[in-house]
Amino acid sequence: MTRAAASRAATIVAVAISIVSGIGALALDLAVLPTHPQPPLSSGWSGVLPGVAMLIPGALLLWRLPWHPIAGVLTFFGVLWIVDGLASAAVNYAWYFDRDAWWAPPAFWFFSRFGAVLIFPIILLLLLFPDGRLRGGAWRIVSIAAIVLGLVLPFAFLFSPAEALSLDNDDRTDLLAAFEPALPTLPLPLGVWLALLTAAVPCLGLGLLLALIVCVSRRFGATPVEKAQLRWLVWSALIFLVALVFVFPNVPTGLVDLLLGVTIGLVSASVVVAVTRYRLYAIDRLLSWTLVYGLLIGGIVLVDVLIVLAIGSAIDDRVAMLLAVVAVTIAYAPLRGTLYAIASRLVSGRRGDPYAVVSSLGERLDRAPDAPAQLAELAAAVAEAFGSRSVQVELDRPRGEAMVATYGTPIADAAEVPIDHRGEIIGRILIEAGRRPVVSTRDQRLLGDLVRLAAASVRSAELGRELQAGREKLVLAREEERSRLRRELHDGLGPLLAGVKLRLETARNLADRDPSRSLALVDAAIDDQSEVIGEIRRIVQDLRPPALDDLGLLGALDQQAARLSGGGMAVTVTGAVPPDLPPAVEVAAFRIASEALVNAHKHSGAARVEVRLGEEDGMLRLQVSDDGRGLAVAGSTGVGLHSQRERAAELGGTLEVSSRKGEGTVIRVLLPLRSDTARQQVVADVG
C-alpha cells in the first residue's frame, strides 16, 4: 500500500469511528437530557462539537496531504474529542439508569482522566504550523518547554489518586466512588499531587502562551505566504487563550462547553484557511478587534476585582457590583476607541484610518519643495500606512534616468504596484509584501488613492521642472543663436564689407590719376560683393531654407531627393501636406527629413529610400524608410538621431526609430500642426 493510500485508509477509519461515536453520544444524550437536564458530567454533544470542528478539517487535509503532522494532529484529537463525548454521555446514562454497567468504569476513566489531554493539540498546532516541524536553535528549547507545561494537566489527572481528585468536590467524590476503576497510581505524596493539580491549569495557560510566542517568531525570515498563513493561526489561538484565561472560569459549564467547541473550531478553521487559499480572506481587522476585546475583557475583570477588594468589605455586594458596572460603562467607549487605534496601528499600520493617511500625504506633498521630495514623502506615507519596512518609488522620465525615492532598505522580492496617471504608467512602487501584504480590496483601494494623489502632484511638479528647463533651454538657444549670428556678421560679413568699402574708396582716389588701376579695384570690389551676397545667402539659408518659401515642403524635399539620388540609391517623396503649414513645423520636418536622407546616403547602403508625408489627427506625419543594412544594435542612436529627436520634442512631437540589422530603418515623426493643440492637451491633462 502506498503512503497516500495508507493515509486515506486511516482517514476513512477515523471518520467511521467518529460517526459511530458521535451517533452514540447524541443517542445517549436524548435518553438522559429530557428527564435529567443537569447530568453530573458534561453532555455528549460538548465533546462531539469540538471533535467535529477538528476532525472535518483534519480529515480533509489528511486526504490531500498524506501523513502531514498538522493534519494528523487535527484528525487524531478530533476522534478523541468525539470519543470523549461518547464517554461522558455513557457515564451520565449509567449514573441514572445502570450504575453496574461494565462499560461505565472505562468510560469514566477516559472522560475524567484521559480527557485532560484534549487541550494539548492547540499547543502542538502552534508549535508545528505550518511545516509540521519544531523550530530549531533556542526556539526548540522554548517549544519543548511549552510541550512539557502542556502535559502537566494530563499527567496530573492520569496518575493522581482518587482522594486528590475528590478533595473539596463532593460531586466528583460520588462519581469516583461509583465508577473509578482500580488502576495503580504513582507513589507520590498527596501534597505533591495536590500541588500538581493546582498548577495544572496555569501551566497549560503558560504553555499556550509560549507556543503562541514560538508561532509568532516564525514570521521572522518567513516567506510572504507563510506570514499570511501564520496571521490566521495567531488570531484564532489568541481568541482561545483569552477565552481560557478570562471567560471559561467565569461562566456556567454548559456555556463553557459551547465556547470551547466554537474556539477550537476557529483554530481548526484557521488552519484550513491558512493552508489552502488565505488570500480569499482579510485578517487584519479580526486581529485588531481580538486584541481590543481581549484587553477590554481583562480590564473589566480587573475593575471588578479592584472595586471588590477596595470597598467590597465595607458595602453590600450588590452596591459594589453596581459601582463596577458604572465604572466600566463610563470608561468603555473611550477606552475601546483608544485600544482599537493602538491595536490597529500595531497589526496593520495606519491603513485602518484611510482618511488620515490620505490627508497626511496631501499635507506632506504640499510642503515638499520639488518632485524628488514628493516621491520621498510618498514612499514614507506608503510605508507607514501598510507597516512596511521597505518601499521604493520610481518615476519614469521621458528623457533621462528614472527618479527614485527609497524608504528603508530595498529588497529583492518586493511586490510591484504601477503608478497610473490618466491611463499612462509613469512609474512604479516596490513594496515589501511579506510584512503587511496588500491583499484586500480595501487595502488596494487605499494604495490606489495614495498613488493617484501623489501621481498628480509629482507629475505637476515634474512638468513644472520640465517647463522651467524648457524655458531655460529656449533662452540659452536664443542667446546661442544670437552669438552665432554675431560671429557670422562680425567675422564673415563684416570683413568682406569693410574690404569692399576700402577698395571702392581707393578706386575713387585713383580715378583721376590712374583710371585703369581704379577700374581694376572696382572689378575686385564687385567680386568681393558677390562673395558678400553668397555669405548672406548662406546665413539666410541657415535661418530658414529658401527652398521652403520658393517650393514648399514637398518641393524642397523633392529638391533634396534629386540632389542625393544617384550612386545606386533612389529617393522618392510621396504624400501631401496640409495648407498653411506652420513655419516652425515646416522647418523641423525639412531638417529631420534632410538629416535622415543624408544618413541613409552615407551609412545605410540602401538602394531605395522613401519619404512619405501626411496628416493624422491634427499632426503632421513624416516617415523616412530605407532598405539598407539597418542599425547594428537595436535602439542605438548617434548625434544625428539625437538632434532629430530634440527638434521633434521642441514642438511637442515625437520621433521613433525602428530598425533591425539587415532589414533597413524606419523613422516615424509626428509634429503638431497647430500651436493651440499642445495648449489644449495640457489643459485637458490638468483638468
GROMACS .gro file of C-alpha atoms in nm, residues 569 596-605 629:
model
   12
  569MET     CA    1   2.033   5.497  -5.428
  596ALA     CA    2   1.763   6.122  -4.238
  597LEU     CA    3   1.835   6.128  -4.612
  598VAL     CA    4   2.197   6.228  -4.557
  599ASN     CA    5   2.240   5.948  -4.302
  600ALA     CA    6   2.086   5.697  -4.542
  601HIS     CA    7   2.311   5.818  -4.822
  602LYS     CA    8   2.627   5.796  -4.611
  603HIS     CA    9   2.572   5.494  -4.388
  604SER     CA   10   2.281   5.269  -4.486
  605GLY     CA   11   2.392   5.129  -4.822
  629ARG     CA   12   2.165   4.738  -4.363
   0.00000   0.00000   0.00000
